[in-house]
Amino acid sequence: MGADPAAAPRIFIVSGPGGVGKGTIVNALVERDPRLWLSRSWTTREQRQGERDTAYVFTDRESFERRIAADGFLEWTNFLGNYYGTPTPDPVMGRDVVLEIEVDGARQVKSLHPEAILIFVLPPSRDEQERRLRGRGDAPDKVSQRLQKALDEEPVGMAIANHVVINDDLERTVCEMMEIIGRHRGAA
Ligand code: 5GP
C-alpha cells in the first residue's frame, strides 16, 4: 500500500485452470513480498495425503453452509462436488490481499470489486498440465474431471482477466507477477 495505511487493501486474484501451479506461485509471492496477505480458503474437500494442514481450513458441509448463511464469505463456489470459499478478508493493516481461487470465484470477486486485479495463469502445455494434475494423488476419475473442468475454465477466465501469464518457468513467472503487482501499486 502507498503512504496511506488506512486506504482499502488492493485485491490481487490469482486464478487459472487446475494443474497450472497457482499454489506454488502464490506461496512464492507471499514469501518474497511481506506486503502481500494470502487468504486461506475453506473447503469441504478431503485433505490429500501429504497436503499441509494450513493449505485450507478443512471443514464439513454443515459448517460451510452455516458460514454461507451468516454471510461470512467474500465468494464461494461448488467445484466438482465440494465447496470452496474465501472468508471475508481481514488483512493486517497495510497489506494487499491475494486470493488463489478458481474462475467462478474470480468472476464473483470481480463483480463485487471491479478494481480487483485478476491475473490468469495458463499452463505452458497440456502435457505439463496433465502431468501436474495426475501427480497430486487424486483418483483417476477425479483427474479426468479436473482435466475437463480446466479446459472449460480457460476461455471464461481469459475473458475477464486483467493480465494473462504463462507459467513456463516458475522463477520467470513469479518475477512477471511481482512486476504486475508493482505496476498496480505504482499506478494508485
Ligand atoms: P484443489 O482441490 O485443487 O485444492 O482446488 C480446486 C480449485 O479450487 C483450484 O482451482 C483452487 O484454486 C480453487 N480454490 C481454492 N480455494 C478457493 C476459494 O476459496 N474459492 C474458490 N472459488 N476457489 C477456490
Tab-separated table of N, CA and C in Angstrom, residues 13-180:
chain	number	residue	atom	x	y	z
A	13	ILE	N	-6.168	-11.220	-7.523
A	13	ILE	CA	-6.725	-12.566	-7.670
A	13	ILE	C	-5.806	-13.354	-8.594
A	14	VAL	N	-5.359	-14.510	-8.120
A	14	VAL	CA	-4.579	-15.403	-8.986
A	14	VAL	C	-5.489	-16.582	-9.314
A	15	SER	N	-5.837	-16.682	-10.587
A	15	SER	CA	-6.732	-17.756	-10.991
A	15	SER	C	-6.146	-18.457	-12.201
A	16	GLY	N	-6.771	-19.556	-12.588
A	16	GLY	CA	-6.277	-20.312	-13.726
A	16	GLY	C	-6.764	-21.736	-13.617
A	17	PRO	N	-6.683	-22.486	-14.689
A	17	PRO	CA	-7.172	-23.860	-14.660
A	17	PRO	C	-6.337	-24.730	-13.716
A	18	GLY	N	-6.920	-25.831	-13.279
A	18	GLY	CA	-6.221	-26.750	-12.384
A	18	GLY	C	-4.924	-27.244	-13.024
A	19	GLY	N	-3.905	-27.458	-12.193
A	19	GLY	CA	-2.651	-28.013	-12.688
A	19	GLY	C	-1.720	-26.976	-13.279
A	20	VAL	N	-2.040	-25.714	-13.045
A	20	VAL	CA	-1.229	-24.670	-13.665
A	20	VAL	C	-0.121	-24.180	-12.719
A	21	GLY	N	-0.236	-24.549	-11.447
A	21	GLY	CA	0.812	-24.162	-10.495
A	21	GLY	C	0.486	-22.922	-9.681
A	22	LYS	N	-0.810	-22.606	-9.549
A	22	LYS	CA	-1.214	-21.385	-8.814
A	22	LYS	C	-0.706	-21.389	-7.372
A	23	GLY	N	-0.840	-22.542	-6.710
A	23	GLY	CA	-0.474	-22.632	-5.293
A	23	GLY	C	1.001	-22.319	-5.093
A	24	THR	N	1.850	-22.926	-5.918
A	24	THR	CA	3.290	-22.701	-5.807
A	24	THR	C	3.607	-21.234	-6.058
A	25	ILE	N	2.932	-20.660	-7.042
A	25	ILE	CA	3.182	-19.251	-7.383
A	25	ILE	C	2.814	-18.335	-6.217
A	26	VAL	N	1.609	-18.513	-5.656
A	26	VAL	CA	1.209	-17.570	-4.594
A	26	VAL	C	2.080	-17.740	-3.350
A	27	ASN	N	2.505	-18.966	-3.079
A	27	ASN	CA	3.396	-19.144	-1.929
A	27	ASN	C	4.702	-18.385	-2.144
A	28	ALA	N	5.215	-18.432	-3.365
A	28	ALA	CA	6.457	-17.703	-3.668
A	28	ALA	C	6.219	-16.196	-3.561
A	29	LEU	N	5.070	-15.735	-4.023
A	29	LEU	CA	4.777	-14.297	-3.974
A	29	LEU	C	4.753	-13.786	-2.540
A	30	VAL	N	4.029	-14.509	-1.670
A	30	VAL	CA	3.911	-14.000	-0.290
A	30	VAL	C	5.227	-14.136	0.478
A	31	GLU	N	6.049	-15.098	0.065
A	31	GLU	CA	7.352	-15.245	0.701
A	31	GLU	C	8.250	-14.056	0.369
A	32	ARG	N	8.150	-13.594	-0.873
A	32	ARG	CA	9.042	-12.511	-1.312
A	32	ARG	C	8.531	-11.126	-0.959
A	33	ASP	N	7.236	-10.996	-0.828
A	33	ASP	CA	6.678	-9.661	-0.626
A	33	ASP	C	5.852	-9.627	0.658
A	34	PRO	N	6.431	-9.097	1.729
A	34	PRO	CA	5.742	-9.086	3.030
A	34	PRO	C	4.502	-8.198	3.044
A	35	ARG	N	4.315	-7.413	1.968
A	35	ARG	CA	3.098	-6.578	1.930
A	35	ARG	C	1.904	-7.350	1.374
A	36	LEU	N	2.130	-8.608	0.987
A	36	LEU	CA	1.010	-9.410	0.484
A	36	LEU	C	0.466	-10.292	1.599
A	37	TRP	N	-0.827	-10.399	1.648
A	37	TRP	CA	-1.522	-11.194	2.677
A	37	TRP	C	-2.357	-12.262	1.948
A	38	LEU	N	-1.969	-13.521	2.162
A	38	LEU	CA	-2.652	-14.613	1.438
A	38	LEU	C	-3.867	-15.099	2.214
A	39	SER	N	-5.014	-15.043	1.563
A	39	SER	CA	-6.245	-15.518	2.198
A	39	SER	C	-6.219	-17.044	2.274
A	40	ARG	N	-6.679	-17.585	3.389
A	40	ARG	CA	-6.788	-19.047	3.484
A	40	ARG	C	-8.247	-19.450	3.275
A	41	SER	N	-8.481	-20.251	2.245
A	41	SER	CA	-9.841	-20.654	1.889
A	41	SER	C	-10.358	-21.754	2.803
A	42	TRP	N	-11.674	-21.867	2.800
A	42	TRP	CA	-12.319	-23.022	3.413
A	42	TRP	C	-12.661	-24.012	2.305
A	43	THR	N	-12.608	-25.291	2.612
A	43	THR	CA	-13.088	-26.282	1.652
A	43	THR	C	-13.697	-27.478	2.372
A	44	THR	N	-14.617	-28.131	1.661
A	44	THR	CA	-15.168	-29.386	2.189
A	44	THR	C	-14.466	-30.583	1.546
A	45	ARG	N	-13.495	-30.310	0.659
A	45	ARG	CA	-12.742	-31.425	0.067
A	45	ARG	C	-11.887	-32.083	1.141
A	46	GLU	N	-11.675	-33.386	0.955
A	46	GLU	CA	-10.807	-34.090	1.911
A	46	GLU	C	-9.369	-33.658	1.718
A	47	GLN	N	-8.658	-33.632	2.820
A	47	GLN	CA	-7.231	-33.280	2.750
A	47	GLN	C	-6.495	-34.397	2.008
A	48	ARG	N	-5.631	-34.014	1.057
A	48	ARG	CA	-4.864	-35.026	0.331
A	48	ARG	C	-3.713	-35.517	1.197
A	49	GLN	N	-3.241	-36.703	0.860
A	49	GLN	CA	-2.074	-37.204	1.580
A	49	GLN	C	-0.898	-36.294	1.305
A	50	GLY	N	-0.235	-35.889	2.354
A	50	GLY	CA	0.944	-35.042	2.183
A	50	GLY	C	0.612	-33.561	2.066
A	51	GLU	N	-0.678	-33.237	2.018
A	51	GLU	CA	-1.052	-31.823	1.906
A	51	GLU	C	-0.919	-31.148	3.272
A	52	ARG	N	-0.392	-29.933	3.270
A	52	ARG	CA	-0.195	-29.211	4.531
A	52	ARG	C	-1.531	-28.948	5.224
A	53	ASP	N	-1.542	-28.994	6.545
A	53	ASP	CA	-2.766	-28.706	7.312
A	53	ASP	C	-3.227	-27.277	7.067
A	54	THR	N	-2.253	-26.413	6.739
A	54	THR	CA	-2.571	-24.992	6.575
A	54	THR	C	-2.999	-24.646	5.145
A	55	ALA	N	-3.041	-25.650	4.256
A	55	ALA	CA	-3.402	-25.358	2.858
A	55	ALA	C	-4.812	-24.759	2.794
A	56	TYR	N	-5.683	-25.265	3.640
A	56	TYR	CA	-7.078	-24.802	3.699
A	56	TYR	C	-7.534	-24.888	5.143
A	57	VAL	N	-8.684	-24.299	5.422
A	57	VAL	CA	-9.451	-24.686	6.594
A	57	VAL	C	-10.332	-25.832	6.095
A	58	PHE	N	-9.996	-27.058	6.482
A	58	PHE	CA	-10.766	-28.224	6.040
A	58	PHE	C	-11.981	-28.342	6.951
A	59	THR	N	-13.153	-28.373	6.346
A	59	THR	CA	-14.367	-28.340	7.162
A	59	THR	C	-15.438	-29.254	6.556
A	60	ASP	N	-16.598	-29.339	7.231
A	60	ASP	CA	-17.673	-30.175	6.700
A	60	ASP	C	-18.764	-29.293	6.074
A	61	ARG	N	-19.673	-29.948	5.364
A	61	ARG	CA	-20.681	-29.193	4.609
A	61	ARG	C	-21.545	-28.332	5.531
A	62	GLU	N	-21.883	-28.914	6.677
A	62	GLU	CA	-22.762	-28.183	7.599
A	62	GLU	C	-22.136	-26.866	8.058
A	63	SER	N	-20.872	-26.963	8.458
A	63	SER	CA	-20.199	-25.739	8.939
A	63	SER	C	-20.060	-24.740	7.801
A	64	PHE	N	-19.768	-25.266	6.596
A	64	PHE	CA	-19.613	-24.366	5.447
A	64	PHE	C	-20.940	-23.653	5.180
A	65	GLU	N	-22.018	-24.433	5.189
A	65	GLU	CA	-23.333	-23.832	4.889
A	65	GLU	C	-23.754	-22.843	5.971
A	66	ARG	N	-23.349	-23.120	7.198
A	66	ARG	CA	-23.652	-22.172	8.279
A	66	ARG	C	-22.939	-20.841	8.025
A	67	ARG	N	-21.701	-20.961	7.552
A	67	ARG	CA	-20.937	-19.722	7.284
A	67	ARG	C	-21.522	-18.972	6.084
A	68	ILE	N	-22.033	-19.705	5.085
A	68	ILE	CA	-22.704	-19.035	3.954
A	68	ILE	C	-23.901	-18.245	4.491
A	69	ALA	N	-24.699	-18.923	5.343
A	69	ALA	CA	-25.911	-18.285	5.877
A	69	ALA	C	-25.577	-17.054	6.704
A	70	ALA	N	-24.418	-17.072	7.355
A	70	ALA	CA	-24.014	-15.929	8.192
A	70	ALA	C	-23.312	-14.856	7.359
A	71	ASP	N	-23.308	-15.038	6.030
A	71	ASP	CA	-22.683	-14.062	5.127
A	71	ASP	C	-21.188	-13.907	5.412
A	72	GLY	N	-20.555	-15.036	5.693
A	72	GLY	CA	-19.155	-14.987	6.094
A	72	GLY	C	-18.152	-15.201	4.975
A	73	PHE	N	-18.640	-15.281	3.722
A	73	PHE	CA	-17.704	-15.470	2.610
A	73	PHE	C	-17.747	-14.287	1.654
A	74	LEU	N	-16.569	-13.902	1.161
A	74	LEU	CA	-16.493	-12.928	0.080
A	74	LEU	C	-17.042	-13.556	-1.195
A	75	GLU	N	-16.696	-14.813	-1.411
A	75	GLU	CA	-17.203	-15.586	-2.545
A	75	GLU	C	-17.114	-17.041	-2.147
A	76	TRP	N	-17.932	-17.862	-2.787
A	76	TRP	CA	-17.800	-19.304	-2.595
A	76	TRP	C	-18.367	-19.974	-3.830
A	77	THR	N	-17.978	-21.241	-4.023
A	77	THR	CA	-18.486	-21.969	-5.186
A	77	THR	C	-18.504	-23.453	-4.879
A	78	ASN	N	-19.173	-24.175	-5.764
A	78	ASN	CA	-19.135	-25.630	-5.694
A	78	ASN	C	-18.267	-26.091	-6.854
A	79	PHE	N	-17.100	-26.639	-6.544
A	79	PHE	CA	-16.153	-27.049	-7.580
A	79	PHE	C	-16.074	-28.567	-7.552
A	80	LEU	N	-16.606	-29.193	-8.597
A	80	LEU	CA	-16.606	-30.653	-8.716
A	80	LEU	C	-17.094	-31.350	-7.437
A	81	GLY	N	-18.203	-30.830	-6.902
A	81	GLY	CA	-18.859	-31.520	-5.793
A	81	GLY	C	-18.421	-31.086	-4.402
A	82	ASN	N	-17.429	-30.219	-4.312
A	82	ASN	CA	-17.026	-29.714	-2.992
A	82	ASN	C	-17.146	-28.208	-2.939
A	83	TYR	N	-17.441	-27.716	-1.748
A	83	TYR	CA	-17.469	-26.264	-1.552
A	83	TYR	C	-16.049	-25.735	-1.358
A	84	TYR	N	-15.816	-24.538	-1.919
A	84	TYR	CA	-14.586	-23.778	-1.690
A	84	TYR	C	-15.030	-22.336	-1.477
A	85	GLY	N	-14.455	-21.659	-0.487
A	85	GLY	CA	-14.850	-20.269	-0.287
A	85	GLY	C	-13.776	-19.434	0.373
A	86	THR	N	-13.822	-18.139	0.064
A	86	THR	CA	-12.914	-17.157	0.659
A	86	THR	C	-13.608	-16.473	1.819
A	87	PRO	N	-13.164	-16.704	3.062
A	87	PRO	CA	-13.784	-15.975	4.178
A	87	PRO	C	-13.605	-14.472	3.961
A	88	THR	N	-14.553	-13.694	4.422
A	88	THR	CA	-14.450	-12.241	4.285
A	88	THR	C	-13.059	-11.807	4.768
A	89	PRO	N	-12.253	-11.220	3.870
A	89	PRO	CA	-10.848	-10.964	4.231
A	89	PRO	C	-10.695	-9.955	5.361
A	90	ASP	N	-9.694	-10.205	6.184
A	90	ASP	CA	-9.406	-9.320	7.299
A	90	ASP	C	-7.883	-9.167	7.368
A	91	PRO	N	-7.300	-8.505	6.338
A	91	PRO	CA	-5.839	-8.448	6.282
A	91	PRO	C	-5.266	-7.533	7.351
A	92	VAL	N	-4.038	-7.821	7.697
A	92	VAL	CA	-3.308	-6.926	8.581
A	92	VAL	C	-3.222	-5.576	7.876
A	93	MET	N	-3.386	-4.523	8.647
A	93	MET	CA	-3.367	-3.162	8.103
A	93	MET	C	-2.154	-2.934	7.194
A	94	GLY	N	-2.388	-2.379	6.050
A	94	GLY	CA	-1.271	-2.022	5.168
A	94	GLY	C	-0.875	-3.113	4.202
A	95	ARG	N	-1.563	-4.247	4.243
A	95	ARG	CA	-1.186	-5.320	3.316
A	95	ARG	C	-2.254	-5.518	2.255
A	96	ASP	N	-1.823	-5.981	1.086
A	96	ASP	CA	-2.742	-6.260	-0.017
A	96	ASP	C	-3.135	-7.732	0.012
A	97	VAL	N	-4.367	-7.984	-0.398
A	97	VAL	CA	-4.936	-9.334	-0.302
A	97	VAL	C	-4.625	-10.132	-1.574
A	98	VAL	N	-4.213	-11.375	-1.395
A	98	VAL	CA	-4.016	-12.290	-2.533
A	98	VAL	C	-5.006	-13.436	-2.391
A	99	LEU	N	-5.772	-13.682	-3.453
A	99	LEU	CA	-6.717	-14.792	-3.456
A	99	LEU	C	-6.277	-15.793	-4.520
A	100	GLU	N	-6.195	-17.064	-4.152
A	100	GLU	CA	-5.882	-18.096	-5.140
A	100	GLU	C	-7.147	-18.926	-5.306
A	101	ILE	N	-7.897	-18.655	-6.361
A	101	ILE	CA	-9.230	-19.230	-6.485
A	101	ILE	C	-9.532	-19.618	-7.936
A	102	GLU	N	-10.585	-20.449	-8.122
A	102	GLU	CA	-10.941	-20.844	-9.482
A	102	GLU	C	-11.777	-19.736	-10.160
A	103	VAL	N	-12.192	-20.025	-11.389
A	103	VAL	CA	-12.733	-18.963	-12.235
A	103	VAL	C	-14.090	-18.411	-11.769
A	104	ASP	N	-14.953	-19.277	-11.283
A	104	ASP	CA	-16.269	-18.777	-10.863
A	104	ASP	C	-16.110	-17.803	-9.687
A	105	GLY	N	-15.224	-18.149	-8.755
A	105	GLY	CA	-14.961	-17.261	-7.623
A	105	GLY	C	-14.334	-15.953	-8.092
A	106	ALA	N	-13.424	-16.045	-9.059
A	106	ALA	CA	-12.778	-14.842	-9.590
A	106	ALA	C	-13.827	-13.913	-10.200
A	107	ARG	N	-14.760	-14.498	-10.907
A	107	ARG	CA	-15.848	-13.717	-11.527
A	107	ARG	C	-16.668	-13.004	-10.446
A	108	GLN	N	-16.965	-13.716	-9.364
A	108	GLN	CA	-17.754	-13.108	-8.274
A	108	GLN	C	-17.007	-11.931	-7.643
A	109	VAL	N	-15.707	-12.140	-7.391
A	109	VAL	CA	-14.939	-11.064	-6.742
A	109	VAL	C	-14.845	-9.857	-7.666
A	110	LYS	N	-14.645	-10.120	-8.979
A	110	LYS	CA	-14.561	-9.002	-9.927
A	110	LYS	C	-15.880	-8.236	-9.995
A	111	SER	N	-17.001	-8.922	-9.830
A	111	SER	CA	-18.249	-8.155	-9.913
A	111	SER	C	-18.517	-7.381	-8.624
A	112	LEU	N	-18.031	-7.896	-7.492
A	112	LEU	CA	-18.175	-7.146	-6.230
A	112	LEU	C	-17.146	-6.025	-6.116
A	113	HIS	N	-15.954	-6.309	-6.630
A	113	HIS	CA	-14.837	-5.348	-6.530
A	113	HIS	C	-14.203	-5.200	-7.913
A	114	PRO	N	-14.814	-4.375	-8.781
A	114	PRO	CA	-14.299	-4.264	-10.150
A	114	PRO	C	-12.843	-3.798	-10.209
A	115	GLU	N	-12.376	-3.177	-9.127
A	115	GLU	CA	-10.988	-2.687	-9.128
A	115	GLU	C	-9.989	-3.810	-8.809
A	116	ALA	N	-10.480	-4.969	-8.408
A	116	ALA	CA	-9.579	-6.097	-8.108
A	116	ALA	C	-8.824	-6.495	-9.380
A	117	ILE	N	-7.574	-6.894	-9.211
A	117	ILE	CA	-6.725	-7.238	-10.362
A	117	ILE	C	-6.723	-8.751	-10.515
A	118	LEU	N	-7.171	-9.220	-11.656
A	118	LEU	CA	-7.192	-10.662	-11.906
A	118	LEU	C	-6.034	-11.059	-12.815
A	119	ILE	N	-5.138	-11.859	-12.249
A	119	ILE	CA	-4.019	-12.401	-13.037
A	119	ILE	C	-4.364	-13.865	-13.332
A	120	PHE	N	-4.531	-14.157	-14.608
A	120	PHE	CA	-4.947	-15.504	-15.000
A	120	PHE	C	-3.717	-16.259	-15.500
A	121	VAL	N	-3.492	-17.423	-14.913
A	121	VAL	CA	-2.277	-18.182	-15.232
A	121	VAL	C	-2.625	-19.353	-16.148
A	122	LEU	N	-1.842	-19.502	-17.211
A	122	LEU	CA	-2.046	-20.600	-18.160
A	122	LEU	C	-0.885	-21.586	-18.077
A	123	PRO	N	-1.153	-22.846	-18.394
A	123	PRO	CA	-0.057	-23.830	-18.385
A	123	PRO	C	0.802	-23.670	-19.639
A	124	PRO	N	2.072	-24.097	-19.571
A	124	PRO	CA	2.929	-23.993	-20.758
A	124	PRO	C	2.470	-24.957	-21.846
A	125	SER	N	1.882	-26.085	-21.435
A	125	SER	CA	1.390	-27.068	-22.413
A	125	SER	C	0.352	-27.946	-21.728
A	126	ARG	N	-0.477	-28.585	-22.549
A	126	ARG	CA	-1.471	-29.507	-21.985
A	126	ARG	C	-0.785	-30.682	-21.290
A	127	ASP	N	0.327	-31.132	-21.876
A	127	ASP	CA	1.029	-32.296	-21.310
A	127	ASP	C	1.496	-31.988	-19.890
A	128	GLU	N	2.063	-30.808	-19.719
A	128	GLU	CA	2.588	-30.434	-18.411
A	128	GLU	C	1.439	-30.296	-17.405
A	129	GLN	N	0.343	-29.713	-17.874
A	129	GLN	CA	-0.830	-29.532	-17.004
A	129	GLN	C	-1.362	-30.907	-16.543
A	130	GLU	N	-1.461	-31.825	-17.496
A	130	GLU	CA	-1.949	-33.170	-17.171
A	130	GLU	C	-1.012	-33.860	-16.194
A	131	ARG	N	0.274	-33.692	-16.426
A	131	ARG	CA	1.269	-34.330	-15.565
A	131	ARG	C	1.106	-33.830	-14.122
A	132	ARG	N	0.901	-32.515	-13.984
A	132	ARG	CA	0.755	-31.940	-12.636
A	132	ARG	C	-0.532	-32.418	-11.977
A	133	LEU	N	-1.609	-32.463	-12.779
A	133	LEU	CA	-2.885	-32.896	-12.202
A	133	LEU	C	-2.809	-34.364	-11.770
A	134	ARG	N	-2.134	-35.185	-12.583
A	134	ARG	CA	-2.031	-36.608	-12.247
A	134	ARG	C	-1.099	-36.830	-11.062
A	135	GLY	N	-0.168	-35.921	-10.876
A	135	GLY	CA	0.837	-36.100	-9.825
A	135	GLY	C	0.338	-35.784	-8.430
A	136	ARG	N	-0.917	-35.398	-8.287
A	136	ARG	CA	-1.389	-34.954	-6.961
A	136	ARG	C	-1.959	-36.061	-6.103
A	137	GLY	N	-2.109	-37.226	-6.709
A	137	GLY	CA	-2.599	-38.349	-5.928
A	137	GLY	C	-4.112	-38.482	-5.897
A	138	ASP	N	-4.817	-37.745	-6.749
A	138	ASP	CA	-6.269	-37.914	-6.831
A	138	ASP	C	-6.585	-39.212	-7.576
A	139	ALA	N	-7.787	-39.751	-7.325
A	139	ALA	CA	-8.231	-40.948	-8.045
A	139	ALA	C	-8.364	-40.621	-9.539
A	140	PRO	N	-8.158	-41.639	-10.434
A	140	PRO	CA	-8.176	-41.384	-11.882
A	140	PRO	C	-9.445	-40.697	-12.369
A	141	ASP	N	-10.624	-41.063	-11.807
A	141	ASP	CA	-11.856	-40.409	-12.288
A	141	ASP	C	-11.863	-38.924	-11.907
A	142	LYS	N	-11.292	-38.622	-10.759
A	142	LYS	CA	-11.215	-37.207	-10.331
A	142	LYS	C	-10.255	-36.437	-11.245
A	143	VAL	N	-9.177	-37.102	-11.649
A	143	VAL	CA	-8.201	-36.434	-12.521
A	143	VAL	C	-8.875	-36.083	-13.850
A	144	SER	N	-9.637	-37.011	-14.422
A	144	SER	CA	-10.297	-36.718	-15.715
A	144	SER	C	-11.286	-35.571	-15.550
A	145	GLN	N	-12.038	-35.584	-14.438
A	145	GLN	CA	-12.987	-34.484	-14.192
A	145	GLN	C	-12.262	-33.150	-14.129
A	146	ARG	N	-11.129	-33.148	-13.437
A	146	ARG	CA	-10.371	-31.903	-13.274
A	146	ARG	C	-9.785	-31.428	-14.604
A	147	LEU	N	-9.380	-32.391	-15.441
A	147	LEU	CA	-8.842	-32.008	-16.760
A	147	LEU	C	-9.928	-31.350	-17.596
A	148	GLN	N	-11.106	-31.949	-17.597
A	148	GLN	CA	-12.216	-31.389	-18.383
A	148	GLN	C	-12.597	-30.006	-17.858
A	149	LYS	N	-12.666	-29.916	-16.528
A	149	LYS	CA	-13.027	-28.644	-15.892
A	149	LYS	C	-12.005	-27.559	-16.267
A	150	ALA	N	-10.731	-27.946	-16.290
A	150	ALA	CA	-9.669	-26.984	-16.617
A	150	ALA	C	-9.879	-26.435	-18.028
A	151	LEU	N	-10.264	-27.307	-18.957
A	151	LEU	CA	-10.489	-26.846	-20.333
A	151	LEU	C	-11.652	-25.871	-20.387
A	152	ASP	N	-12.691	-26.135	-19.594
A	152	ASP	CA	-13.869	-25.247	-19.581
A	152	ASP	C	-13.538	-23.888	-18.958
A	153	GLU	N	-12.634	-23.905	-17.966
A	153	GLU	CA	-12.356	-22.662	-17.214
A	153	GLU	C	-11.556	-21.642	-18.025
A	154	GLU	N	-10.716	-22.142	-18.921
A	154	GLU	CA	-9.753	-21.255	-19.596
A	154	GLU	C	-10.362	-20.073	-20.344
A	155	PRO	N	-11.294	-20.324	-21.267
A	155	PRO	CA	-11.827	-19.177	-22.019
A	155	PRO	C	-12.570	-18.192	-21.124
A	156	VAL	N	-13.255	-18.698	-20.104
A	156	VAL	CA	-14.020	-17.823	-19.204
A	156	VAL	C	-13.062	-16.909	-18.448
A	157	GLY	N	-12.001	-17.495	-17.911
A	157	GLY	CA	-11.029	-16.722	-17.148
A	157	GLY	C	-10.306	-15.699	-18.006
A	158	MET	N	-9.939	-16.112	-19.205
A	158	MET	CA	-9.189	-15.194	-20.068
A	158	MET	C	-10.032	-13.983	-20.451
A	159	ALA	N	-11.344	-14.198	-20.547
A	159	ALA	CA	-12.227	-13.101	-20.946
A	159	ALA	C	-12.331	-12.022	-19.867
A	160	ILE	N	-12.126	-12.391	-18.607
A	160	ILE	CA	-12.295	-11.390	-17.535
A	160	ILE	C	-10.968	-10.971	-16.890
A	161	ALA	N	-9.862	-11.553	-17.388
A	161	ALA	CA	-8.558	-11.291	-16.759
A	161	ALA	C	-8.039	-9.893	-17.083
A	162	ASN	N	-7.309	-9.302	-16.120
A	162	ASN	CA	-6.556	-8.071	-16.396
A	162	ASN	C	-5.207	-8.412	-17.016
A	163	HIS	N	-4.667	-9.562	-16.621
A	163	HIS	CA	-3.367	-9.999	-17.131
A	163	HIS	C	-3.407	-11.510	-17.334
A	164	VAL	N	-2.757	-11.971	-18.393
A	164	VAL	CA	-2.626	-13.417	-18.624
A	164	VAL	C	-1.132	-13.742	-18.609
A	165	VAL	N	-0.772	-14.731	-17.804
A	165	VAL	CA	0.631	-15.089	-17.627
A	165	VAL	C	0.784	-16.578	-17.900
A	166	ILE	N	1.804	-16.944	-18.655
A	166	ILE	CA	2.040	-18.376	-18.909
A	166	ILE	C	3.102	-18.882	-17.942
A	167	ASN	N	2.739	-19.894	-17.168
A	167	ASN	CA	3.681	-20.427	-16.177
A	167	ASN	C	4.616	-21.439	-16.839
A	168	ASP	N	5.560	-20.914	-17.630
A	168	ASP	CA	6.502	-21.803	-18.320
A	168	ASP	C	7.720	-22.104	-17.452
A	169	ASP	N	8.017	-21.162	-16.542
A	169	ASP	CA	9.173	-21.322	-15.669
A	169	ASP	C	8.837	-20.574	-14.383
A	170	LEU	N	8.872	-21.284	-13.249
A	170	LEU	CA	8.360	-20.699	-12.002
A	170	LEU	C	9.024	-19.357	-11.682
A	171	GLU	N	10.347	-19.315	-11.740
A	171	GLU	CA	11.060	-18.090	-11.365
A	171	GLU	C	10.650	-16.922	-12.272
A	172	ARG	N	10.597	-17.191	-13.571
A	172	ARG	CA	10.232	-16.132	-14.523
A	172	ARG	C	8.796	-15.657	-14.270
A	173	THR	N	7.910	-16.631	-14.014
A	173	THR	CA	6.500	-16.311	-13.799
A	173	THR	C	6.321	-15.452	-12.549
A	174	VAL	N	7.008	-15.844	-11.469
A	174	VAL	CA	6.881	-15.091	-10.213
A	174	VAL	C	7.398	-13.666	-10.420
A	175	CYS	N	8.512	-13.529	-11.135
A	175	CYS	CA	9.060	-12.182	-11.393
A	175	CYS	C	8.064	-11.355	-12.203
A	176	GLU	N	7.464	-11.973	-13.204
A	176	GLU	CA	6.497	-11.241	-14.032
A	176	GLU	C	5.317	-10.784	-13.171
A	177	MET	N	4.893	-11.643	-12.264
A	177	MET	CA	3.743	-11.282	-11.429
A	177	MET	C	4.106	-10.201	-10.406
A	178	MET	N	5.330	-10.262	-9.877
A	178	MET	CA	5.779	-9.202	-8.951
A	178	MET	C	5.783	-7.854	-9.686
A	179	GLU	N	6.182	-7.910	-10.933
A	179	GLU	CA	6.228	-6.683	-11.735
A	179	GLU	C	4.817	-6.126	-11.943
A	180	ILE	N	3.887	-7.021	-12.250
A	180	ILE	CA	2.493	-6.609	-12.457
A	180	ILE	C	1.948	-5.970	-11.171
